[in-house]
PDB file of C-alpha atoms in Angstrom:
ATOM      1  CA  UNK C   1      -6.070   9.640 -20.446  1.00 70.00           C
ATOM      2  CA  UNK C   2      -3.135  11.959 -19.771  1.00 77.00           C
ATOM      3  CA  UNK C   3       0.730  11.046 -21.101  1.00 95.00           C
ATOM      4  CA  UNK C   4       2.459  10.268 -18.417  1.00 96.00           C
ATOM      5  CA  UNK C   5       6.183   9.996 -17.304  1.00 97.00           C
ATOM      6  CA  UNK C   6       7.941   7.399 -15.327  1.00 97.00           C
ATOM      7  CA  UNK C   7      11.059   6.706 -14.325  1.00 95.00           C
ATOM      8  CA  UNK C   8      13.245   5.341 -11.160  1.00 94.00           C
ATOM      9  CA  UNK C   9      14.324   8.187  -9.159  1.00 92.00           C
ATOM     10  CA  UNK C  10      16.804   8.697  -6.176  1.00 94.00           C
ATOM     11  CA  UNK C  11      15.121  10.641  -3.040  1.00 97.00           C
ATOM     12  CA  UNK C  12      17.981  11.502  -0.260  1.00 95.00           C
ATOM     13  CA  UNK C  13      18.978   7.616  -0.839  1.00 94.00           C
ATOM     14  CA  UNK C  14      16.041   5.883  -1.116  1.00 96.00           C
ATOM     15  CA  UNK C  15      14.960   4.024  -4.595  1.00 94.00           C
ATOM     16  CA  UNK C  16      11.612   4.886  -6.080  1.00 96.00           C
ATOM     17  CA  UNK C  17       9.408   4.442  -9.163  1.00 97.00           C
ATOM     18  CA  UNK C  18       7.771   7.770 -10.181  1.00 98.00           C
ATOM     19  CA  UNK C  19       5.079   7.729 -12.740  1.00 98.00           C
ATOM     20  CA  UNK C  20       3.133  11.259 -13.158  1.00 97.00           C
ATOM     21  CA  UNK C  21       0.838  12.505 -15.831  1.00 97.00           C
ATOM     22  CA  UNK C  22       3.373  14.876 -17.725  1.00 95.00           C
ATOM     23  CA  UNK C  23       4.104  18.273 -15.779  1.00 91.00           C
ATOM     24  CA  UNK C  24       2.791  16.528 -13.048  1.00 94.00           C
ATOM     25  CA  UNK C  25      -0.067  17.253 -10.328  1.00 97.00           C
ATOM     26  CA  UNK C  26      -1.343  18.151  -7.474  1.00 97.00           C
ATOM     27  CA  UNK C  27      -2.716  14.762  -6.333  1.00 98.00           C
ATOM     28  CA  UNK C  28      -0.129  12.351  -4.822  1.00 98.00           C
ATOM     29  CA  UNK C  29      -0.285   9.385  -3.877  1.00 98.00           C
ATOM     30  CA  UNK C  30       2.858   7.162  -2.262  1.00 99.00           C
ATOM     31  CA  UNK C  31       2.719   3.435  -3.092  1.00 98.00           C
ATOM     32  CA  UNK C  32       3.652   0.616  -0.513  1.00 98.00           C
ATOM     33  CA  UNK C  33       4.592  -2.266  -2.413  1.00 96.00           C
ATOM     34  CA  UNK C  34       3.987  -6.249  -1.266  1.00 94.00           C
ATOM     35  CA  UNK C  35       6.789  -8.612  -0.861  1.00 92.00           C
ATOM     36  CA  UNK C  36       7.772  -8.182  -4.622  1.00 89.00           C
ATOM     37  CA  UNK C  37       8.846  -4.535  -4.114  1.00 92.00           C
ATOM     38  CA  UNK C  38       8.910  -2.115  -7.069  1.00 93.00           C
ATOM     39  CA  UNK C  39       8.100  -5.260  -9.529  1.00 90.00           C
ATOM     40  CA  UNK C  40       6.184  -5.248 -12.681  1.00 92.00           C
ATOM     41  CA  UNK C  41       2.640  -5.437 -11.053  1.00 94.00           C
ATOM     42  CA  UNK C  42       3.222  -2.428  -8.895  1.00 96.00           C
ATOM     43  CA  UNK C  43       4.867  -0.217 -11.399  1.00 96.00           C
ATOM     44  CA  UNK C  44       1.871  -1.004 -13.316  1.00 97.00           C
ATOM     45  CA  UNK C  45      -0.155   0.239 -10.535  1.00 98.00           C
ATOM     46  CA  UNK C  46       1.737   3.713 -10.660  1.00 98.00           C
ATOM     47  CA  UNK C  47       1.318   4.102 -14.585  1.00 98.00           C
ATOM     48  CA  UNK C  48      -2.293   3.517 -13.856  1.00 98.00           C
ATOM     49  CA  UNK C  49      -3.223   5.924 -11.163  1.00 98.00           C
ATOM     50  CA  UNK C  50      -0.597   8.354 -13.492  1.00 98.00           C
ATOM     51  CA  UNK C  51      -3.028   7.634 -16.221  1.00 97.00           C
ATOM     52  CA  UNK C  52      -5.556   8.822 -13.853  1.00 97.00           C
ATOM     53  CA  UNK C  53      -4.112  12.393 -13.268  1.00 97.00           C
ATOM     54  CA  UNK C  54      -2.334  11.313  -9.769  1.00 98.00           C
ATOM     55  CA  UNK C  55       1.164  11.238  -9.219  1.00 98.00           C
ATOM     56  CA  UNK C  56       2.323   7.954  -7.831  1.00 98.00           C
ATOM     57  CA  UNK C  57       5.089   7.269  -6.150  1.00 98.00           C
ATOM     58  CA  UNK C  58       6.464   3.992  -4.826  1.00 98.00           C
ATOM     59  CA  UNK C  59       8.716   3.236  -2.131  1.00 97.00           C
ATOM     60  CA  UNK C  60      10.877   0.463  -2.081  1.00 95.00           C
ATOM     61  CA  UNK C  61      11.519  -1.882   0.834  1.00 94.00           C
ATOM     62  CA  UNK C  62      14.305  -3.751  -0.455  1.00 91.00           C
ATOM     63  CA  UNK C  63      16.388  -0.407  -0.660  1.00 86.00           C
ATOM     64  CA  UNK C  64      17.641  -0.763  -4.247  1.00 74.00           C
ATOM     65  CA  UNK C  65      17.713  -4.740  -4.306  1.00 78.00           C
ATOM     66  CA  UNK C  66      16.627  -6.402  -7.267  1.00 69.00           C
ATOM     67  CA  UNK C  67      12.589  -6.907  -7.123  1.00 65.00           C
ATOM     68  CA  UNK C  68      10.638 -10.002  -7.160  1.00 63.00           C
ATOM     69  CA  UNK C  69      11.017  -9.925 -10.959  1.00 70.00           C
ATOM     70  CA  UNK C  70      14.386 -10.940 -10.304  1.00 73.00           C
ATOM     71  CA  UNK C  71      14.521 -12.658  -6.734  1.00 82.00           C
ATOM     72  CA  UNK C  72      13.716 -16.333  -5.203  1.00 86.00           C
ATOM     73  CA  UNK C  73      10.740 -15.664  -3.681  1.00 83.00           C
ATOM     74  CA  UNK C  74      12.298 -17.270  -0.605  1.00 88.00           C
ATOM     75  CA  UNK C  75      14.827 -14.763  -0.382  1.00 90.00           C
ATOM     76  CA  UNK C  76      11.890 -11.798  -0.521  1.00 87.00           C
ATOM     77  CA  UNK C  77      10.667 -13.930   3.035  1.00 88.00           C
ATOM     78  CA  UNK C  78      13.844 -13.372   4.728  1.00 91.00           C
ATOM     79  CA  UNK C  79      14.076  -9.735   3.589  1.00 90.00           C
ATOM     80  CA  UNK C  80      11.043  -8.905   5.239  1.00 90.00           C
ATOM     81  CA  UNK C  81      11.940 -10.257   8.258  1.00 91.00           C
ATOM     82  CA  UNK C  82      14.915  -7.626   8.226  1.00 92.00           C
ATOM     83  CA  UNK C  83      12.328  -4.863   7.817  1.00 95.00           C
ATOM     84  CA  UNK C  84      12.138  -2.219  10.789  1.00 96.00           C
ATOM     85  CA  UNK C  85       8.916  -0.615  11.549  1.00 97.00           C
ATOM     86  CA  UNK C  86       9.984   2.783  12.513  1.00 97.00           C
ATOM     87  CA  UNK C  87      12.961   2.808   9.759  1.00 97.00           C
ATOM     88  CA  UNK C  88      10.536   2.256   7.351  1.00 98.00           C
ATOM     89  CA  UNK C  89       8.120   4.680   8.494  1.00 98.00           C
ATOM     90  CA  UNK C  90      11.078   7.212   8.381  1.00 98.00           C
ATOM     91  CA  UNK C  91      11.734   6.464   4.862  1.00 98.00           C
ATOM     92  CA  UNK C  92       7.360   6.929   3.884  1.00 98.00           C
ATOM     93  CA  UNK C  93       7.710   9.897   6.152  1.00 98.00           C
ATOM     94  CA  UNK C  94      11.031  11.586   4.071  1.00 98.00           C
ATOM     95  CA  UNK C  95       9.039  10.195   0.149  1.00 98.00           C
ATOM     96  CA  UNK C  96       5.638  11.945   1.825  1.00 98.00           C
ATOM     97  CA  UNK C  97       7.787  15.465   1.909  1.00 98.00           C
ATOM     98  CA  UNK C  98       9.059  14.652  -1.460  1.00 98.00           C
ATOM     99  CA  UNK C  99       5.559  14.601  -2.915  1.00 98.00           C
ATOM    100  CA  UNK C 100       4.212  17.480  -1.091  1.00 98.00           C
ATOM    101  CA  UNK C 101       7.678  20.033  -2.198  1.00 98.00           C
ATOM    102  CA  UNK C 102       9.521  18.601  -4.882  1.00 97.00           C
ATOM    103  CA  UNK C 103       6.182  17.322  -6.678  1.00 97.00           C
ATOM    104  CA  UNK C 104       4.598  19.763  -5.852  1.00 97.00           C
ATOM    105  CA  UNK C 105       1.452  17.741  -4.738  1.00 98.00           C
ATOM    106  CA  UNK C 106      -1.414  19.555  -2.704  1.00 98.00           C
ATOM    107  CA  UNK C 107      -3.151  16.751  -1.746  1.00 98.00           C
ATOM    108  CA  UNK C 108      -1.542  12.788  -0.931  1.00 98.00           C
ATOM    109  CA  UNK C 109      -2.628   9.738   0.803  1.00 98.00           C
ATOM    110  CA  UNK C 110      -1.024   6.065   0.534  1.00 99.00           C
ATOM    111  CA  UNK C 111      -1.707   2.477  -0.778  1.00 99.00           C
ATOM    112  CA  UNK C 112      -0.262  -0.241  -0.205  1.00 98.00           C
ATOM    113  CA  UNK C 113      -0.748  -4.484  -0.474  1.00 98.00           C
ATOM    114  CA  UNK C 114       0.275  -6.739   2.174  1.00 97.00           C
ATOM    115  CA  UNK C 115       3.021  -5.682   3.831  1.00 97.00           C
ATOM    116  CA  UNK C 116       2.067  -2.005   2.375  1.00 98.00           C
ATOM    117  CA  UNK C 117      -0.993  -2.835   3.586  1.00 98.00           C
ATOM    118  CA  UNK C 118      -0.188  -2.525   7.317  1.00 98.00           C
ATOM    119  CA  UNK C 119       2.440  -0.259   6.511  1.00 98.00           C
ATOM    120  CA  UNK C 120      -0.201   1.987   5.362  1.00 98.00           C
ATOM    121  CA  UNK C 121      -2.288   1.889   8.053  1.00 98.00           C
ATOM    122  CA  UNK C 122       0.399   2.756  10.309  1.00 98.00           C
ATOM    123  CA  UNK C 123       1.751   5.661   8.225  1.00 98.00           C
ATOM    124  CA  UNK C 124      -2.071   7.120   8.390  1.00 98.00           C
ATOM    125  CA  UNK C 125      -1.857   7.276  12.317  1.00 98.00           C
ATOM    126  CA  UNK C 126       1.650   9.153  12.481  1.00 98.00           C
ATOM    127  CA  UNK C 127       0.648  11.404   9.421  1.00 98.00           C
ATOM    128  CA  UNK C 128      -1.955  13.695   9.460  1.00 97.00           C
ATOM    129  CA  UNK C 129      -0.980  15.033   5.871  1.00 97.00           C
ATOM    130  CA  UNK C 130      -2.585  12.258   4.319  1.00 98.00           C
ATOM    131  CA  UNK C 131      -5.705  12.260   2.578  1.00 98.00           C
ATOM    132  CA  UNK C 132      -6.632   8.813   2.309  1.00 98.00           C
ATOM    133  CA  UNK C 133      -4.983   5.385   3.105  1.00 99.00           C
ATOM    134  CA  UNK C 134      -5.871   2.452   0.958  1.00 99.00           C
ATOM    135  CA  UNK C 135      -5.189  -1.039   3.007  1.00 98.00           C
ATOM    136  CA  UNK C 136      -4.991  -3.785   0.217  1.00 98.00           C
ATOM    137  CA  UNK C 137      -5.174  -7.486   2.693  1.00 98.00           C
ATOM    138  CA  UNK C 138      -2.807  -5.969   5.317  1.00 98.00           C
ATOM    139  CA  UNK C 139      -0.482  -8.297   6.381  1.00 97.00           C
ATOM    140  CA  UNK C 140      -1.699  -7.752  10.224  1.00 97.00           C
ATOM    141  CA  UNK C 141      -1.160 -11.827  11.609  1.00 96.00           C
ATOM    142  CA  UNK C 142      -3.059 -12.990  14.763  1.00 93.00           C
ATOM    143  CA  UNK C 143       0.891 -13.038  16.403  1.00 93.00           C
ATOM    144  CA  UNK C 144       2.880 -10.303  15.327  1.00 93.00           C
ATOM    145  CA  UNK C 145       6.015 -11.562  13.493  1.00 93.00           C
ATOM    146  CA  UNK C 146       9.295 -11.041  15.779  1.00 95.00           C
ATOM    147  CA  UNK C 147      10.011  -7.945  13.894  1.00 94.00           C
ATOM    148  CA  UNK C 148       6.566  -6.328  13.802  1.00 95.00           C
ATOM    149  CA  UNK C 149       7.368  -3.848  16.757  1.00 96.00           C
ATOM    150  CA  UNK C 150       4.697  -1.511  16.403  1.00 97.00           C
ATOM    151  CA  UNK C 151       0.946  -2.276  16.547  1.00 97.00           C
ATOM    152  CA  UNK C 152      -0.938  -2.115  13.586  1.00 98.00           C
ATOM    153  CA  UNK C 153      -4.402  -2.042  15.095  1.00 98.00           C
ATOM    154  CA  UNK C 154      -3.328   0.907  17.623  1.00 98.00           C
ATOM    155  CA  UNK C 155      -2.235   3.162  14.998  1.00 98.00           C
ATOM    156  CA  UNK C 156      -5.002   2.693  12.306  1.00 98.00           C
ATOM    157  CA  UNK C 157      -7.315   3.966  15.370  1.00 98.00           C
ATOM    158  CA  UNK C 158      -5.146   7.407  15.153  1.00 98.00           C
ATOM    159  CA  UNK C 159      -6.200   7.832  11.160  1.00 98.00           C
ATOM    160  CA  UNK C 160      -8.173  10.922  10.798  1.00 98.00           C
ATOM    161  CA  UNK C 161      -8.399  10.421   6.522  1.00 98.00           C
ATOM    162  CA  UNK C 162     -11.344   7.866   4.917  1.00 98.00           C
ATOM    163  CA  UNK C 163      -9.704   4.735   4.540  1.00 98.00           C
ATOM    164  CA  UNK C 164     -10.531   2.202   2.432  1.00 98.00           C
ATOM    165  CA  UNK C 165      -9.742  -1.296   3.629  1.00 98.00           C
ATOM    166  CA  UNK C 166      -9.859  -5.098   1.321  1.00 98.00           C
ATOM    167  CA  UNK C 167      -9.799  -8.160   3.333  1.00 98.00           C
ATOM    168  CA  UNK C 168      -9.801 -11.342   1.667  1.00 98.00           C
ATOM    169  CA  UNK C 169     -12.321 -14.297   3.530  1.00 98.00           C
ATOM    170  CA  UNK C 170      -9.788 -17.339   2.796  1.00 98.00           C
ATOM    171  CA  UNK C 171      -7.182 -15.299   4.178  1.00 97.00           C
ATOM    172  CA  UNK C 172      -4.498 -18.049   5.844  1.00 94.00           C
ATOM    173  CA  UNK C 173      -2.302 -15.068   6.997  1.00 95.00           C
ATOM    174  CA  UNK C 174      -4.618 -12.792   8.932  1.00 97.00           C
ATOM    175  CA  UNK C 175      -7.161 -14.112  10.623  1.00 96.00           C
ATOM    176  CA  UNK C 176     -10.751 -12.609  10.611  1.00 97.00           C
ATOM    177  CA  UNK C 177      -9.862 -11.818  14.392  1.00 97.00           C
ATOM    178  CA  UNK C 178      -7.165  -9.789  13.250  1.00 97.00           C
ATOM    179  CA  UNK C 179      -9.524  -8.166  10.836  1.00 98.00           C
ATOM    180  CA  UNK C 180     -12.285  -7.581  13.291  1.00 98.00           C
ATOM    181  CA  UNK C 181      -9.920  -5.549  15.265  1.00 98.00           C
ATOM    182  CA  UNK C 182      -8.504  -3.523  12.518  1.00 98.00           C
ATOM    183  CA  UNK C 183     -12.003  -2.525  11.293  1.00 98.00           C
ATOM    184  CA  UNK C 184     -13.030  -2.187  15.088  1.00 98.00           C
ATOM    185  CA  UNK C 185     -10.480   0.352  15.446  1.00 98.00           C
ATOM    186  CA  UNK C 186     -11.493   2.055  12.013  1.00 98.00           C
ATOM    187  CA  UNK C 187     -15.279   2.585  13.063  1.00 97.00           C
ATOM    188  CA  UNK C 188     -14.018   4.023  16.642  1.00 98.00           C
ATOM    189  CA  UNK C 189     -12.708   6.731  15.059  1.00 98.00           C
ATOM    190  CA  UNK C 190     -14.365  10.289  15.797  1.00 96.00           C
ATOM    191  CA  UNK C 191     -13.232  11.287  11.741  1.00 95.00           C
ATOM    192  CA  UNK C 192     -12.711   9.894   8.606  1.00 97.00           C
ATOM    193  CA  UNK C 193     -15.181   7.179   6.779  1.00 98.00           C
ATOM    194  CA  UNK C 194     -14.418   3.777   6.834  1.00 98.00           C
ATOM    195  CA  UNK C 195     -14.775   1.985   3.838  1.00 98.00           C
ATOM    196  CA  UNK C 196     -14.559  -1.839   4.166  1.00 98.00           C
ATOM    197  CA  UNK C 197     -14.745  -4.234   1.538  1.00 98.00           C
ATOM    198  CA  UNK C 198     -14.801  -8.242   2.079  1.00 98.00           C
ATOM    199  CA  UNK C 199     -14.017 -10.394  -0.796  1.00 98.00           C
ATOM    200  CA  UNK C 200     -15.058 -14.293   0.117  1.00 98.00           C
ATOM    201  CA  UNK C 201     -13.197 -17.012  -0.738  1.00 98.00           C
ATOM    202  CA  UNK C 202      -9.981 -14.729  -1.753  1.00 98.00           C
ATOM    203  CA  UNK C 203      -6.888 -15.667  -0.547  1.00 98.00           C
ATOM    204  CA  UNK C 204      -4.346 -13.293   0.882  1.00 97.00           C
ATOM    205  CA  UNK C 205      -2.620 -11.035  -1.706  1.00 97.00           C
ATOM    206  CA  UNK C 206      -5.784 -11.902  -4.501  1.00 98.00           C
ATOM    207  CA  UNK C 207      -4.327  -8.605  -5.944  1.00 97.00           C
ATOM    208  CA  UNK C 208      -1.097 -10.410  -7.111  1.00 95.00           C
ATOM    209  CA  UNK C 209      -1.091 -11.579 -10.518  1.00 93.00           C
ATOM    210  CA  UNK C 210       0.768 -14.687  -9.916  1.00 92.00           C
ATOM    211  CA  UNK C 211      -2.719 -15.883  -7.568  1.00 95.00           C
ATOM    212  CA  UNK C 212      -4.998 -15.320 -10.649  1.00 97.00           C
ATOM    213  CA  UNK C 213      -4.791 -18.994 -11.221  1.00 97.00           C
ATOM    214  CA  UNK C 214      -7.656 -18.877  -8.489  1.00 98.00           C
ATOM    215  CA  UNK C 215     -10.297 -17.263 -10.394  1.00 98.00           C
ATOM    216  CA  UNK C 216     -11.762 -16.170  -7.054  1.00 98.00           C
ATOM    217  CA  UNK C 217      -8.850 -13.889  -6.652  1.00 98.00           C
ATOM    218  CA  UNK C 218      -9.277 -12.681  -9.992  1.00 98.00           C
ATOM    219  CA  UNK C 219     -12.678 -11.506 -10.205  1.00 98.00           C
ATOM    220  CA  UNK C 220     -11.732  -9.779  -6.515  1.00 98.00           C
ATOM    221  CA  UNK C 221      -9.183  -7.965  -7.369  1.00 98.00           C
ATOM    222  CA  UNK C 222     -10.908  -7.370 -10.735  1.00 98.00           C
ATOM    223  CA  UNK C 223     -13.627  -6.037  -8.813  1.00 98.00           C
ATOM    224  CA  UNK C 224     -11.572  -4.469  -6.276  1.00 98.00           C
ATOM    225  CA  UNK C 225      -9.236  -2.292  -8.389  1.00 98.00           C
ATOM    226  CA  UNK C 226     -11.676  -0.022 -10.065  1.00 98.00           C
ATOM    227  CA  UNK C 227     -12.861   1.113  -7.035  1.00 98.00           C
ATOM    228  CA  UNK C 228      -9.402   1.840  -5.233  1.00 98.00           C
ATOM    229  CA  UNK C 229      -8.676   4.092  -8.446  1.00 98.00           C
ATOM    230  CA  UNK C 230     -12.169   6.042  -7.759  1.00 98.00           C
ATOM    231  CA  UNK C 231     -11.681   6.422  -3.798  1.00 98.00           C
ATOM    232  CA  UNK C 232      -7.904   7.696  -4.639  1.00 98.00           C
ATOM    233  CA  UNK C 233      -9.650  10.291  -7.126  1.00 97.00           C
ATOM    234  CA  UNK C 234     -12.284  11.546  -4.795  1.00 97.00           C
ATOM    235  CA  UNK C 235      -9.894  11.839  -1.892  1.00 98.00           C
ATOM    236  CA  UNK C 236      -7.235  13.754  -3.482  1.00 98.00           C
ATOM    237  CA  UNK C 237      -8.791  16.004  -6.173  1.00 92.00           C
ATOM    238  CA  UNK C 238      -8.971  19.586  -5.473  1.00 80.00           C
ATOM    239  CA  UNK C 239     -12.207  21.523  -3.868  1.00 67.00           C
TER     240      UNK C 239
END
């Protein structure tokens, strides 16, 4: 495993967590955290695909507010409710150029978990830079929250990279309609494999540490991980 370096960094404004294997690399990829922002788990996420020889950078939606680490989970609810679709895509769109000049990255695609999750999806139909999109349980509902202007299920039917997508069967946030149509949408497409993984009995967000009480969302995202890691490694390494 490579050294790596990490550190917060400004980008024209926005707050990030770079990790990188030292001197960097030319695979990228741009993280999309869950409700918890740049928390713990998700830095730990970075360091690990760092470890990995891929430099990993994460955006934050709370715009330089403390993380989950530090906030009322209830508070993290109303934030997200504030989000804007198309601001946020902005911002992804602005840390995407920052990876591919400043990083010097060749090749980048995106994860993200629940909120990521959809946010990824919709960043790999307005980007055709990227080289993969991972969706971890996208938070896609079967009614759009007030604030979710843009359609999820439109936009992952414009993503011309393989995606890899994790749904969770106890899912009480997005029902398996909702997930029909998002993996409908992925197998229409002309390009770009569709890898779909279903997980039984997980709950939404099994990829958080704070659900590992539930062994079933342990041994998913136990399961689950290991595999992200090797798509994000096949996708982005050169030749």
């Amino acid at each position: 495993m490579p050294e790596i370096e990490s550190s917060t960094a400004n980008v024209g404004g926005l707050n990030t967590y770079l990790s990188r294997p030292a001197g960097g690399s030319a695979a990228g990829m741009l993280l999309l955290p869950m409700i918890t922002g740049i928390g713990s788990q998700v830095r730990e996420f970075a360091d690990t695909l760092a470890g990995h020889g891929v430099t990993a950078l994460s955006w934050d939606p709370w715009r330089g507010r403390p993380s989950a680490d530090e906030t009322p989970m209830n508070v993290l609810f109303e934030w997200m409710a504030e989000l804007d679709d198309e601001a946020s895509l902005a911002e992804m769109g602005q840390l995407l150029d920052y990876l591919h000049g400043d990083l010097g990255c060749r090749k980048v695609g995106t994860i993200g978990w629940c909120l990521g999750g959809r946010f990824a999806l919709m960043l790999g139909g307005v980007d055709p830079r990227l080289v993969n999109v991972v969706a971890y349980h996208p938070t896609v509902p079967g009614t759009p929250f007030p604030n979710h202007t843009l359609d999820a299920v439109e936009y992952t039917a414009q993503i011309q990279a393989p995606v890899m997508m994790l749904y969770p069967g106890a899912d009480d946030l997005v029902p398996v309609e909702s997930f029909q149509r998002l993996q409908a949408a992925l197998q229409s497409r002309a390009e770009g494999a569709s890898i779909v993984h279903v997980y039984p009995g997980a709950e939404h967000g099994f990829s958080a540490r704070i659900r590992h009480s539930n062994p079933v969302n342990a041994r998913a995202s136990n399961l689950a991980w290991p595999q992200a890691v090797a798509f994000i490694q096949a996708t982005t390494q050169e030749g």
